[in-house]
Coordinates of C-alpha atoms in Angstrom, one line a residue:
Chain A
M455 CA 9.3 -34.7 63.8
T456 CA 9.2 -34.5 67.6
D457 CA 10.4 -37.2 70.1
I458 CA 6.8 -38.1 70.8
S459 CA 6.0 -38.4 67.1
S460 CA 9.2 -40.6 66.6
D461 CA 7.9 -42.9 69.5
I462 CA 4.5 -43.2 68.1
V463 CA 6.0 -44.3 64.4
Q464 CA 8.4 -46.8 66.1
S465 CA 5.6 -48.4 68.1
I466 CA 3.4 -48.5 64.8
V467 CA 6.1 -50.0 62.8
A468 CA 7.0 -52.5 65.5
A469 CA 3.3 -53.6 65.8
K470 CA 2.8 -54.1 61.9
R471 CA 6.1 -55.0 60.4
E472 CA 5.5 -58.8 60.5
L473 CA 2.2 -58.4 58.4
P474 CA 2.7 -59.7 55.1
G475 CA 2.8 -56.6 52.8
A476 CA 3.1 -54.4 55.8
L477 CA 3.8 -51.0 54.2
L478 CA 0.3 -49.6 53.5
P479 CA -1.0 -50.7 56.8
I480 CA 1.8 -48.9 58.5
L481 CA 1.5 -45.7 56.4
H482 CA -2.2 -45.6 57.1
D483 CA -1.7 -45.9 61.0
I484 CA 1.1 -43.1 60.8
Q485 CA -1.1 -40.8 58.8
H486 CA -3.9 -41.5 61.0
A487 CA -1.8 -40.7 64.2
L488 CA 0.1 -37.7 62.8
G489 CA -2.2 -36.4 60.2
Y490 CA 0.2 -36.8 57.3
L491 CA 3.7 -38.6 56.6
P492 CA 6.6 -36.4 57.5
G493 CA 9.9 -37.0 55.6
E494 CA 11.6 -38.2 58.3
V495 CA 9.6 -41.4 58.6
V496 CA 10.8 -42.5 55.4
P497 CA 14.3 -43.9 56.3
L498 CA 12.8 -45.2 59.6
I499 CA 10.2 -47.5 57.9
A500 CA 12.7 -48.3 55.1
K501 CA 15.2 -49.7 57.7
Q502 CA 12.6 -51.5 59.6
L503 CA 11.1 -53.1 56.5
N504 CA 14.3 -53.7 54.7
L505 CA 13.3 -51.7 51.8
S506 CA 15.0 -48.9 50.0
R507 CA 14.0 -45.4 50.9
A508 CA 13.0 -44.9 47.3
E509 CA 10.6 -47.8 47.7
V510 CA 8.9 -46.2 50.6
H511 CA 8.8 -42.8 49.0
G512 CA 7.7 -44.2 45.8
V513 CA 4.6 -45.6 47.6
I514 CA 3.8 -42.6 49.6
T515 CA 3.9 -40.4 46.4
Y516 CA 1.9 -42.9 44.4
Y517 CA -1.2 -43.0 46.2
H518 CA -3.6 -39.9 46.4
H519 CA -4.6 -40.8 50.1
F520 CA -1.2 -40.1 51.6
R521 CA -0.1 -36.6 52.3
Q522 CA 3.5 -35.5 52.8
T523 CA 2.4 -32.2 54.4
P524 CA 0.0 -31.5 57.2
P525 CA -3.4 -30.8 56.2
G526 CA -5.7 -27.8 57.1
S527 CA -7.9 -27.8 60.4
H528 CA -10.5 -29.8 58.2
V529 CA -10.2 -31.8 55.1
V530 CA -13.1 -31.2 52.7
H531 CA -13.5 -33.6 49.9
V532 CA -16.0 -32.7 46.9
C533 CA -17.0 -35.7 44.7
C534 CA -16.0 -34.9 41.2
A535 CA -16.9 -38.0 39.4
E536 CA -19.5 -38.5 36.7
A537 CA -22.6 -39.3 38.7
C538 CA -22.2 -36.1 40.9
Q539 CA -21.3 -34.1 37.6
A540 CA -24.9 -35.1 36.4
N541 CA -26.1 -33.3 39.4
G542 CA -24.0 -30.2 39.3
S543 CA -20.8 -31.0 41.2
E544 CA -18.7 -28.8 38.8
A545 CA -20.5 -25.8 40.0
L546 CA -20.4 -26.9 43.6
A547 CA -16.6 -27.5 43.3
A548 CA -16.1 -24.0 41.8
H549 CA -18.1 -22.6 44.6
A550 CA -16.1 -24.4 47.1
R551 CA -12.6 -23.2 45.5
E552 CA -13.7 -19.6 45.8
R553 CA -15.4 -20.0 49.3
L554 CA -12.2 -21.8 50.8
K555 CA -9.5 -20.1 49.0
D556 CA -8.4 -17.9 51.9
S557 CA -9.3 -20.5 54.6
D558 CA -7.2 -22.9 56.7
L559 CA -9.2 -25.8 55.2
T560 CA -7.9 -28.3 52.7
L561 CA -10.2 -28.7 49.7
E562 CA -9.6 -31.7 47.6
P563 CA -11.5 -33.6 44.9
V564 CA -12.6 -37.2 45.4
Y565 CA -13.5 -39.5 42.7
C566 CA -16.5 -41.4 44.0
L567 CA -18.0 -41.8 47.4
G568 CA -20.4 -44.3 46.5
L569 CA -23.2 -41.8 47.1
C570 CA -24.1 -41.6 43.4
S571 CA -27.9 -41.4 43.6
I572 CA -27.8 -38.5 45.9
G573 CA -25.0 -36.2 44.6
P574 CA -23.5 -33.9 44.8
A575 CA -21.7 -35.6 47.8
V576 CA -19.2 -34.1 50.2
Q577 CA -17.0 -35.7 52.8
I578 CA -15.5 -33.8 55.7
D579 CA -12.7 -35.3 57.7
E580 CA -13.1 -38.8 56.3
T581 CA -16.2 -40.0 58.1
T582 CA -18.7 -37.2 57.9
L583 CA -20.9 -37.5 54.8
H584 CA -23.3 -35.0 53.2
A585 CA -25.6 -35.5 50.2
R586 CA -27.3 -33.2 47.6
V587 CA -25.1 -30.3 48.5
T588 CA -26.0 -27.0 47.0
P589 CA -23.7 -24.1 47.3
E590 CA -25.9 -22.7 50.0
K591 CA -25.8 -26.0 52.0
F592 CA -22.1 -26.1 51.5
D593 CA -21.7 -22.7 53.1
A594 CA -23.8 -23.8 56.0
L595 CA -21.5 -27.0 56.5
I596 CA -18.5 -24.9 56.4
G597 CA -20.0 -22.4 58.9
A598 CA -20.7 -25.0 61.2
L599 CA -17.0 -26.1 61.1
G600 CA -15.9 -22.7 62.1
E601 CA -18.1 -22.7 65.2
R602 CA -16.7 -25.8 66.3
S603 CA -13.1 -25.2 65.9
Chain B
M159 CA -42.1 -57.4 73.9
S160 CA -40.0 -54.5 73.2
I161 CA -40.6 -52.8 70.0
T162 CA -37.7 -52.6 67.4
V163 CA -37.1 -49.7 65.2
Y164 CA -34.6 -49.7 62.2
V165 CA -32.6 -46.9 61.2
P166 CA -30.1 -47.4 58.6
G167 CA -26.3 -46.8 59.4
D168 CA -25.6 -47.2 55.5
S169 CA -23.2 -44.3 54.3
A170 CA -26.2 -43.0 52.0
A171 CA -28.4 -42.7 55.0
L172 CA -25.7 -41.2 57.1
A173 CA -25.2 -38.6 54.4
L174 CA -28.8 -37.8 54.6
G175 CA -28.9 -37.4 58.4
A176 CA -29.6 -40.9 59.8
D177 CA -27.5 -40.2 62.9
E178 CA -29.5 -37.0 63.6
V179 CA -32.6 -39.0 63.5
V180 CA -31.3 -41.5 66.0
A181 CA -30.3 -38.7 68.2
A182 CA -33.8 -37.1 68.0
L183 CA -35.6 -40.4 68.4
T184 CA -33.5 -41.2 71.5
A185 CA -34.2 -37.7 72.9
E186 CA -37.8 -37.7 72.3
A187 CA -38.3 -41.2 73.7
T188 CA -36.4 -40.2 77.0
K189 CA -38.7 -37.1 77.2
L190 CA -41.8 -39.3 76.7
G191 CA -40.7 -42.3 78.7
S192 CA -41.0 -44.5 75.7
G193 CA -38.9 -47.6 75.3
F194 CA -37.9 -49.3 72.1
R195 CA -34.6 -50.9 70.7
I196 CA -32.9 -49.1 67.7
V197 CA -31.0 -51.3 65.1
R198 CA -28.7 -49.8 62.7
N199 CA -29.5 -51.8 59.5
G200 CA -28.0 -51.3 56.0
S201 CA -30.0 -49.6 53.4
R202 CA -32.7 -51.1 51.2
G203 CA -31.4 -48.8 48.6
L204 CA -34.5 -46.6 48.1
F205 CA -32.4 -43.3 48.4
W206 CA -34.9 -40.8 47.8
L207 CA -36.6 -42.2 50.9
E208 CA -33.6 -42.2 53.1
P209 CA -33.3 -41.9 56.1
L210 CA -36.0 -44.8 55.9
V211 CA -37.1 -45.5 59.5
E212 CA -38.8 -49.0 60.0
V213 CA -40.9 -50.2 62.8
V214 CA -41.6 -53.9 63.4
T215 CA -45.4 -54.5 63.9
D216 CA -47.7 -57.3 63.7
H217 CA -48.4 -56.1 60.0
G218 CA -44.8 -56.5 59.0
R219 CA -42.1 -53.6 58.9
I220 CA -44.0 -50.3 58.5
A221 CA -41.7 -47.7 57.0
Y222 CA -41.5 -44.0 57.3
G223 CA -39.4 -41.9 54.9
P224 CA -37.6 -39.7 54.1
V225 CA -37.4 -39.0 57.9
T226 CA -35.5 -36.0 59.3
A227 CA -34.8 -35.2 62.9
A228 CA -37.6 -32.5 62.8
D229 CA -40.1 -35.1 62.0
I230 CA -39.5 -37.2 65.2
P231 CA -42.0 -35.4 67.5
G232 CA -44.7 -35.6 65.0
L233 CA -44.0 -39.5 64.5
F234 CA -44.4 -40.1 68.1
A235 CA -47.6 -37.9 68.1
A236 CA -48.9 -40.1 65.2
N237 CA -48.1 -43.3 67.3
F238 CA -45.5 -44.5 64.6
L239 CA -44.3 -47.1 67.1
T240 CA -47.6 -49.1 66.3
G241 CA -47.4 -48.3 62.7
G242 CA -49.7 -45.1 63.1
N243 CA -50.7 -42.9 60.1
H244 CA -48.4 -40.0 59.3
P245 CA -47.6 -38.1 55.9
L246 CA -44.3 -40.0 55.8
H247 CA -46.0 -43.3 56.3
L248 CA -45.1 -45.8 53.5
G249 CA -46.8 -49.1 54.6
N250 CA -45.1 -52.4 54.8
I251 CA -41.9 -51.8 53.1
E252 CA -41.5 -55.4 51.8
V253 CA -44.6 -54.9 49.4
F254 CA -43.5 -51.4 48.3
P255 CA -43.7 -51.5 44.5
Y256 CA -40.0 -50.6 43.9
L257 CA -38.8 -53.4 46.0
A258 CA -41.6 -55.9 45.3
R259 CA -40.8 -55.7 41.4
Q260 CA -37.3 -56.7 42.1
Q261 CA -35.9 -60.1 42.7
R262 CA -33.3 -59.8 45.3
V263 CA -31.0 -62.6 45.8
T264 CA -27.5 -61.4 46.6
L265 CA -28.7 -58.3 48.6
R266 CA -32.0 -59.6 49.7
R267 CA -30.7 -59.3 53.5
T268 CA -29.1 -55.8 52.9
G269 CA -31.2 -53.3 54.8
V270 CA -33.2 -56.0 56.6
I271 CA -30.8 -57.3 59.2
D272 CA -28.3 -55.8 61.7
P273 CA -25.1 -56.2 59.6
R274 CA -23.0 -56.7 62.6
S275 CA -24.9 -59.6 64.1
L276 CA -24.0 -63.2 62.9
G277 CA -27.1 -64.5 64.8
D278 CA -29.3 -62.0 62.7
Y279 CA -27.6 -63.2 59.6
Q280 CA -28.2 -66.9 60.3
A281 CA -31.9 -66.2 61.5
H282 CA -32.4 -64.8 57.9
G283 CA -31.0 -68.1 56.1
G284 CA -27.3 -67.1 56.2
G285 CA -24.5 -69.8 56.7
K286 CA -26.3 -72.8 54.9
G287 CA -24.1 -72.6 52.1
L288 CA -21.2 -72.8 54.1
D289 CA -22.5 -75.8 56.1
L290 CA -23.2 -77.6 52.8
A291 CA -19.9 -76.7 51.4
R292 CA -18.0 -78.2 54.4
N293 CA -19.5 -81.6 53.3
L294 CA -18.7 -81.4 49.7
A295 CA -15.4 -82.3 47.8
P296 CA -13.6 -79.1 46.5
A297 CA -14.4 -80.2 42.9
D298 CA -18.0 -80.5 43.7
I299 CA -18.2 -77.0 45.0
V300 CA -16.3 -75.7 41.9
R301 CA -18.8 -77.7 39.7
M302 CA -21.8 -76.1 41.4
V303 CA -20.5 -72.6 40.9
T304 CA -19.6 -73.4 37.3
D305 CA -22.9 -74.8 36.7
S306 CA -24.8 -71.8 38.2
G307 CA -23.4 -69.8 35.3
L308 CA -22.0 -67.0 37.6
R309 CA -19.6 -64.7 35.9
G310 CA -17.5 -62.1 37.7
R311 CA -19.5 -59.3 39.0
G312 CA -16.7 -56.7 38.9
G313 CA -17.1 -56.0 35.4
A314 CA -15.1 -58.5 33.3
A315 CA -17.8 -61.1 33.5
F316 CA -15.3 -64.0 33.5
P317 CA -16.8 -67.4 34.6
T318 CA -16.3 -67.7 38.2
G319 CA -16.1 -71.5 38.2
I320 CA -13.3 -71.7 35.6
K321 CA -11.2 -69.4 37.7
W322 CA -11.8 -71.3 40.9
K323 CA -10.9 -74.5 39.0
T324 CA -7.4 -73.2 38.0
V325 CA -6.6 -72.3 41.5
L326 CA -7.9 -75.8 42.7
D327 CA -5.7 -77.4 40.2
A328 CA -2.7 -75.6 41.2
S329 CA -0.4 -77.8 43.4
T330 CA 1.1 -75.5 46.0
T331 CA 0.4 -75.5 49.7
Q332 CA -0.5 -71.8 50.1
K333 CA -3.2 -70.1 48.2
Y334 CA -5.2 -66.9 48.7
I335 CA -8.7 -65.7 48.3
V336 CA -8.8 -62.0 47.5
C337 CA -12.0 -59.9 47.5
N338 CA -11.8 -56.9 45.2
A339 CA -13.8 -54.2 47.1
D340 CA -12.1 -51.4 45.4
E341 CA -15.3 -50.1 43.9
G342 CA -13.9 -47.0 42.2
D343 CA -16.5 -46.6 39.4
S344 CA -18.8 -43.7 39.7
G345 CA -22.2 -44.8 39.7
T346 CA -21.6 -47.8 41.6
F347 CA -22.4 -48.6 45.2
S348 CA -23.7 -52.3 45.3
D349 CA -20.4 -53.4 47.0
R350 CA -20.6 -50.8 49.5
M351 CA -24.2 -51.5 50.5
Q352 CA -23.4 -55.3 50.6
M353 CA -20.5 -54.7 52.9
E354 CA -22.3 -52.2 55.1
G355 CA -25.6 -54.0 55.2
D356 CA -24.7 -57.9 55.0
P357 CA -21.0 -58.4 55.3
C358 CA -21.3 -62.0 56.7
C359 CA -22.7 -63.1 53.2
L360 CA -19.5 -61.9 51.8
F361 CA -17.3 -63.6 54.3
E362 CA -19.3 -66.9 53.7
G363 CA -18.7 -66.5 50.1
M364 CA -15.0 -66.2 50.6
A365 CA -14.9 -69.1 53.0
I366 CA -16.7 -71.4 50.5
A367 CA -14.1 -70.1 47.8
G368 CA -11.4 -71.1 50.4
L369 CA -12.8 -74.7 50.8
A370 CA -13.2 -75.0 46.9
A371 CA -9.7 -73.9 45.9
G372 CA -7.8 -75.0 49.1
A373 CA -7.0 -71.7 50.7
N374 CA -7.1 -70.7 54.4
K375 CA -6.4 -67.0 53.9
G376 CA -8.6 -64.3 52.6
Y377 CA -8.1 -60.4 52.0
I378 CA -10.9 -57.9 51.4
Y379 CA -9.1 -54.9 49.7
V380 CA -11.4 -51.9 50.4
R381 CA -11.0 -48.4 49.1
S382 CA -10.2 -45.8 51.5
E383 CA -13.2 -43.6 50.3
Y384 CA -15.4 -46.2 52.2
P385 CA -14.5 -45.8 56.0
H386 CA -17.9 -46.8 57.2
A387 CA -17.7 -50.1 55.1
I388 CA -14.3 -51.0 56.6
A389 CA -15.7 -50.2 60.1
T390 CA -18.6 -52.7 59.5
L391 CA -16.5 -55.3 58.0
N392 CA -14.2 -55.2 60.9
A393 CA -17.0 -55.2 63.5
A394 CA -18.9 -58.1 61.7
L395 CA -15.5 -60.1 61.4
E396 CA -15.1 -59.6 65.3
A397 CA -18.5 -60.5 66.0
A398 CA -18.4 -63.8 63.8
G399 CA -15.6 -65.0 65.9
D400 CA -14.6 -68.6 64.8
W401 CA -17.8 -69.1 62.5
L402 CA -15.5 -69.4 59.5
G403 CA -13.3 -72.2 61.0
E404 CA -9.6 -72.3 59.8
F405 CA -10.5 -69.6 57.2
R406 CA -9.0 -66.1 58.3
I407 CA -10.0 -62.8 56.7
E408 CA -8.1 -59.6 57.0
V409 CA -9.5 -56.2 55.7
R410 CA -7.0 -54.1 53.8
K411 CA -7.5 -50.4 53.3
A412 CA -6.5 -49.1 49.9
A413 CA -5.2 -45.7 49.5
G414 CA -7.1 -44.0 46.8
A415 CA -5.6 -45.1 43.5
Y416 CA -8.4 -46.0 41.0
V417 CA -6.2 -48.4 39.0
C418 CA -5.9 -50.6 42.1
G419 CA -9.4 -51.9 41.1
E420 CA -7.4 -53.6 38.3
E421 CA -6.7 -57.2 39.9
T422 CA -2.9 -57.1 39.4
A423 CA -2.4 -53.5 40.6
M424 CA -4.7 -54.6 43.6
L425 CA -2.2 -57.5 44.4
E426 CA 0.9 -55.1 44.3
S427 CA -0.9 -52.8 46.6
I428 CA -1.7 -55.5 49.2
E429 CA 2.0 -56.6 49.0
G430 CA 2.7 -53.2 50.0
K431 CA 4.0 -51.7 46.7
R432 CA 2.9 -49.0 44.3
G433 CA -0.1 -50.2 42.6
I434 CA 1.4 -50.9 39.1
V435 CA -0.3 -53.3 36.7
R436 CA 1.5 -56.5 36.2
S437 CA 2.0 -58.2 32.7
K438 CA -0.3 -61.2 32.1
P439 CA 0.5 -64.1 31.8
P440 CA 0.9 -65.4 34.4
L441 CA -2.8 -65.2 35.6
P442 CA -3.2 -64.4 39.1
A443 CA -5.0 -67.9 39.5
I444 CA -1.5 -69.2 38.7
S445 CA 0.7 -66.7 40.4
G446 CA -1.1 -64.2 42.3
L447 CA -0.7 -62.6 45.7
F448 CA 2.8 -63.2 47.0
G449 CA 3.4 -65.3 43.9
Q450 CA 0.8 -67.8 45.0
P451 CA -2.3 -69.2 43.2
T452 CA -5.2 -66.6 44.1
V453 CA -8.9 -66.5 43.5
I454 CA -9.8 -62.8 43.0
N455 CA -13.5 -61.9 42.8
N456 CA -15.6 -58.9 43.4
V457 CA -17.7 -58.4 46.4
I458 CA -21.1 -59.3 44.7
T459 CA -19.5 -62.3 43.1
F460 CA -18.6 -63.9 46.4
A461 CA -21.8 -62.8 48.1
S462 CA -23.6 -64.6 45.2
V463 CA -21.9 -68.0 46.1
P464 CA -23.7 -68.9 49.5
D465 CA -27.3 -69.0 47.8
I466 CA -25.8 -71.1 44.9
L467 CA -24.6 -73.6 47.3
A468 CA -27.7 -73.5 49.5
Q469 CA -30.3 -73.3 46.8
G470 CA -28.5 -75.2 44.1
A471 CA -26.8 -74.2 40.8
S472 CA -30.0 -74.5 38.9
F473 CA -31.8 -71.9 41.1
Y474 CA -29.3 -69.3 40.0
R475 CA -29.0 -70.5 36.3
E476 CA -32.8 -70.3 35.8
M477 CA -32.8 -66.6 36.1
G478 CA -31.4 -64.3 33.3
V479 CA -31.0 -64.3 29.5
G480 CA -28.5 -65.7 27.1
R481 CA -25.0 -66.2 28.8
S482 CA -25.8 -63.8 31.5
R483 CA -27.4 -66.0 34.4
G484 CA -28.7 -64.9 37.7
T485 CA -29.3 -61.4 38.9
L486 CA -27.2 -58.2 38.9
P487 CA -27.8 -55.6 41.4
F488 CA -28.0 -52.4 39.1
Q489 CA -27.3 -49.0 40.5
L490 CA -29.5 -46.2 39.3
A491 CA -27.4 -42.9 39.6
G492 CA -26.8 -39.5 38.6
N493 CA -29.6 -37.3 37.3
I494 CA -32.4 -39.8 38.2
K495 CA -35.6 -39.4 40.1
Y496 CA -35.6 -42.6 41.9
G497 CA -32.1 -43.6 42.3
G498 CA -31.1 -46.6 44.1
L499 CA -30.4 -50.4 44.2
V500 CA -32.4 -52.4 41.6
E501 CA -31.5 -56.2 41.7
V502 CA -33.2 -58.1 38.9
P503 CA -32.3 -61.0 36.6
F504 CA -30.6 -60.0 33.4
G505 CA -33.1 -59.4 30.6
L506 CA -34.8 -56.1 31.3
T507 CA -34.1 -53.2 29.0
L508 CA -32.2 -50.2 29.9
R509 CA -35.3 -48.2 29.3
E510 CA -37.3 -50.2 31.8
L511 CA -34.6 -49.4 34.5
L512 CA -34.4 -45.9 33.7
Y513 CA -38.2 -45.1 33.5
D514 CA -40.1 -47.8 35.3
F515 CA -37.8 -47.9 38.2
G516 CA -35.8 -44.6 37.8
G517 CA -38.8 -42.4 37.0
G518 CA -36.6 -40.4 34.5
S519 CA -34.6 -37.5 35.5
R520 CA -34.4 -35.8 38.7
S521 CA -34.1 -32.5 37.0
G522 CA -37.4 -33.2 35.1
R523 CA -35.7 -32.8 31.7
P524 CA -35.3 -35.3 29.1
L525 CA -32.6 -37.8 29.6
R526 CA -30.0 -37.5 26.9
A527 CA -27.1 -39.8 27.7
V528 CA -26.6 -42.8 30.0
Q529 CA -23.2 -44.1 31.0
V530 CA -23.2 -47.7 32.0
G531 CA -20.5 -49.3 33.5
G532 CA -18.3 -46.7 35.3
P533 CA -15.9 -44.0 33.9
L534 CA -14.6 -46.8 31.4
G535 CA -18.1 -47.4 30.1
A536 CA -19.8 -46.2 27.0
Y537 CA -22.3 -43.5 26.9
L538 CA -25.6 -44.6 25.3
P539 CA -28.0 -42.2 23.6
E540 CA -31.8 -42.4 23.8
S541 CA -31.9 -44.6 20.6
Q542 CA -30.0 -47.4 22.5
F543 CA -32.3 -47.3 25.7
D544 CA -34.1 -50.6 24.5
T545 CA -30.7 -52.4 24.8
V546 CA -31.4 -55.6 27.0
L547 CA -29.4 -55.8 30.1
D548 CA -27.2 -58.8 29.1
Y549 CA -23.4 -58.7 28.7
E550 CA -23.5 -59.8 25.1
A551 CA -26.3 -57.4 24.1
F552 CA -24.2 -54.5 25.4
A553 CA -21.0 -55.7 23.7
A554 CA -23.0 -55.9 20.6
V555 CA -23.8 -52.1 20.6
G556 CA -20.2 -51.2 21.6
A557 CA -20.9 -50.8 25.2
V558 CA -20.2 -52.6 28.5
L559 CA -22.5 -53.7 31.3
G560 CA -19.5 -53.6 33.8
H561 CA -20.5 -53.6 37.5
G562 CA -24.0 -52.4 36.6
G563 CA -23.6 -48.8 37.4
I564 CA -26.0 -46.5 35.5
V565 CA -25.3 -42.9 35.5
A566 CA -28.1 -40.7 33.7
F567 CA -27.6 -37.3 32.5
D568 CA -30.2 -34.8 31.2
D569 CA -30.1 -32.6 28.1
T570 CA -27.9 -30.1 29.6
V571 CA -24.9 -32.4 29.1
D572 CA -22.0 -31.3 26.9
M573 CA -20.7 -34.7 25.6
A574 CA -17.4 -33.2 24.5
K575 CA -16.8 -32.2 28.0
Q576 CA -17.7 -35.8 29.1
A577 CA -15.2 -37.1 26.7
R578 CA -12.4 -34.9 27.6
Y579 CA -13.1 -35.7 31.6
A580 CA -12.6 -39.5 30.5
M581 CA -9.3 -38.7 29.0
K582 CA -8.4 -36.6 32.0
F583 CA -9.5 -39.1 34.5
C584 CA -7.2 -41.7 32.7
A585 CA -4.2 -39.3 32.8
L586 CA -4.8 -38.7 36.5
E587 CA -5.3 -42.3 37.4
S588 CA -2.9 -44.0 34.9
C589 CA -0.4 -46.3 36.8
G590 CA 2.1 -45.2 34.2
K591 CA 3.5 -48.6 33.2
C592 CA 2.4 -48.6 29.5
T593 CA 2.7 -45.7 27.2
P594 CA -0.6 -45.6 25.3
C595 CA -2.4 -45.1 28.7
R596 CA 0.3 -42.7 30.3
I597 CA 0.9 -40.6 27.5
G598 CA -2.1 -41.2 25.3
S599 CA -4.6 -40.0 27.9
T600 CA -2.7 -36.5 28.2
R601 CA -2.5 -36.3 24.4
G602 CA -6.3 -37.2 24.4
V603 CA -7.1 -34.2 26.5
E604 CA -5.1 -31.9 24.3
I605 CA -6.8 -33.1 21.2
I606 CA -10.2 -32.7 22.4
D607 CA -9.3 -29.2 23.6
R608 CA -8.3 -28.5 19.9
I609 CA -11.6 -30.0 18.7
S610 CA -13.5 -27.9 21.0
A611 CA -11.6 -24.8 19.7
G612 CA -12.8 -25.5 16.2
Q613 CA -10.1 -27.8 14.7
I614 CA -12.6 -30.5 13.5
D615 CA -9.8 -32.3 11.4
Q616 CA -8.4 -33.4 14.7
I617 CA -11.3 -35.7 15.1
E618 CA -9.4 -38.3 12.8
L619 CA -6.4 -38.0 15.2
L620 CA -8.6 -38.7 18.2
R621 CA -10.0 -41.7 16.6
D622 CA -6.4 -43.1 15.8
L623 CA -5.3 -42.3 19.4
C624 CA -8.3 -44.3 20.8
D625 CA -7.3 -47.1 18.4
T626 CA -3.8 -47.1 19.8
M627 CA -5.1 -47.0 23.3
T628 CA -7.7 -49.9 22.9
H629 CA -5.1 -52.2 21.4
G630 CA -1.9 -51.2 23.0
S631 CA -2.6 -50.7 26.6
M632 CA -1.9 -53.3 29.2
C633 CA -5.1 -53.2 31.3
A634 CA -8.6 -51.9 31.1
M635 CA -7.6 -48.4 32.3
G636 CA -6.2 -47.3 29.0
S637 CA -7.8 -49.9 26.7
M638 CA -11.4 -48.9 27.8
T639 CA -11.0 -45.1 28.3
P640 CA -11.8 -44.9 24.4
Y641 CA -15.3 -46.4 25.3
P642 CA -16.7 -43.2 26.8
V643 CA -14.8 -41.0 24.3
L644 CA -15.7 -42.7 21.1
S645 CA -19.3 -43.2 22.1
S646 CA -19.7 -39.5 22.9
L647 CA -18.2 -38.8 19.4
N648 CA -20.2 -41.3 17.5
H649 CA -23.5 -40.7 19.2
F650 CA -23.2 -37.0 20.0
P651 CA -21.2 -35.6 17.0
E652 CA -23.1 -32.2 17.2
D653 CA -21.4 -31.6 20.8
F654 CA -17.9 -31.7 19.0
Q655 CA -18.6 -28.9 16.5

């Protein structure tokens, strides 16, 4: 972790440490700022919140949302829950794995985006949503990412 | 008077290109020198028509859909700003059959108003429940909620008034109101639509609960998969200012653990810990968040309360059947032609929802299985489609109504695969506290794999395992995973051979 990152973490912890149940809000803010939760943040947060390192590590590893390593240039979530399965998400997920296997994008399953009538659903980088995604549409979405980056 | 155009900002509309439609509208308007105001409303929940663009005219809100950015020049050419005719023209949306046949109560403003405007909310009847509650004794508020017959809409269907009374009767100074917005069940999106389309109604319900139970602090625990809902909630809270008086609401972002939809795991998570299920008793109403008495309800439960106060308990209780009173916003999902939100009183049959509203499968093939109530709900075969939508009627056929999510599958579905997925999902999401869930789910996947490989004698072992999970698990995660597994096995045995 660089000095700058360390400063960011310190200021996030300072801003939120008085919240009741501050750990999750702090972890969210750090991940939002750095893209992931580097191992070095664990002792730092533990000290500030008067927790053991094991408790902080335990929370980070318990939740699917938190990542301990930097993600790729974009994070692609393909919904794999039942409503999307009913519309062919398994084939889409298989296609996505093949399409992205040598790319620098991070592909992860997600279990429901709340777009259950218009599946299969795909989410790119948290906020961009896509519905009724066919393999062809998926390739177009990925192609558009490449042009931007 | 300037013209108002509504383009939904709901996640589903965004996924179908609503932002691109807004960009095209703005660009074309600039080109033509046309002036109008764009409001980003929620969605009315007619997803095959999203993005659904509405224009306010003298003849009501005239809708066009599904609109793409490419349709915009044509819409201007057809004078859509005055309700002009066009192939996408749907007429006055309020009388559109899919909506007109519903009885929207809880979500009646969703898709109608600007969700970030308190003024718009109040102009559409919002706020009256809270005004009334402020002049009532806590016990009288609780009595109204009890008399309405409202039961928890998160899935467990526990009588809301009884829960509130327990917290009211607890004698501590600090109590909490917690809204469970961890809508993790596949096939459900009514919480999301309510939060993105009419968040003030949720705030009002929580504030009324605060007055009833004696709590001045509320939390809304929202799943991290819903970033747009979180943004709308925070924006609406800010816009609401001090409307709620002493009552303070804070939005907490979850972190992608399905089991945190279980109420005690959710409390652990808000407290900053791993979302591990707690032993009950004590009930959260006695010892909940930070050890204090806590009212925990789902989004739709809280959002149903303002109307119960404003229109009276009997208004709500008169709708429904049996012990299922009021309305439930059903969510038609999966392989269905007209998927969307259908809020109706309890009492229709599943078949009426699937065909009269849903129009059958999207693929055009026959519907074979329908999962009701999320990943922990049973799969119903065609022979059970006439089951009445009522908590007790579903329990009687070994199924659950849950949060009202309905996922349709056509005849290409492999039910052994769906049963395996249920066990796999449980293994993935189990919090690990109790053995039947943590170990049983993994063993369940293995047993189903052996059955699929031809070892039919393992079916007995699978039933035995399900029995252990049902009766030995600490919460619904482990104890209800057998619902999709056993219903698949019982109704579709041919898929296991």
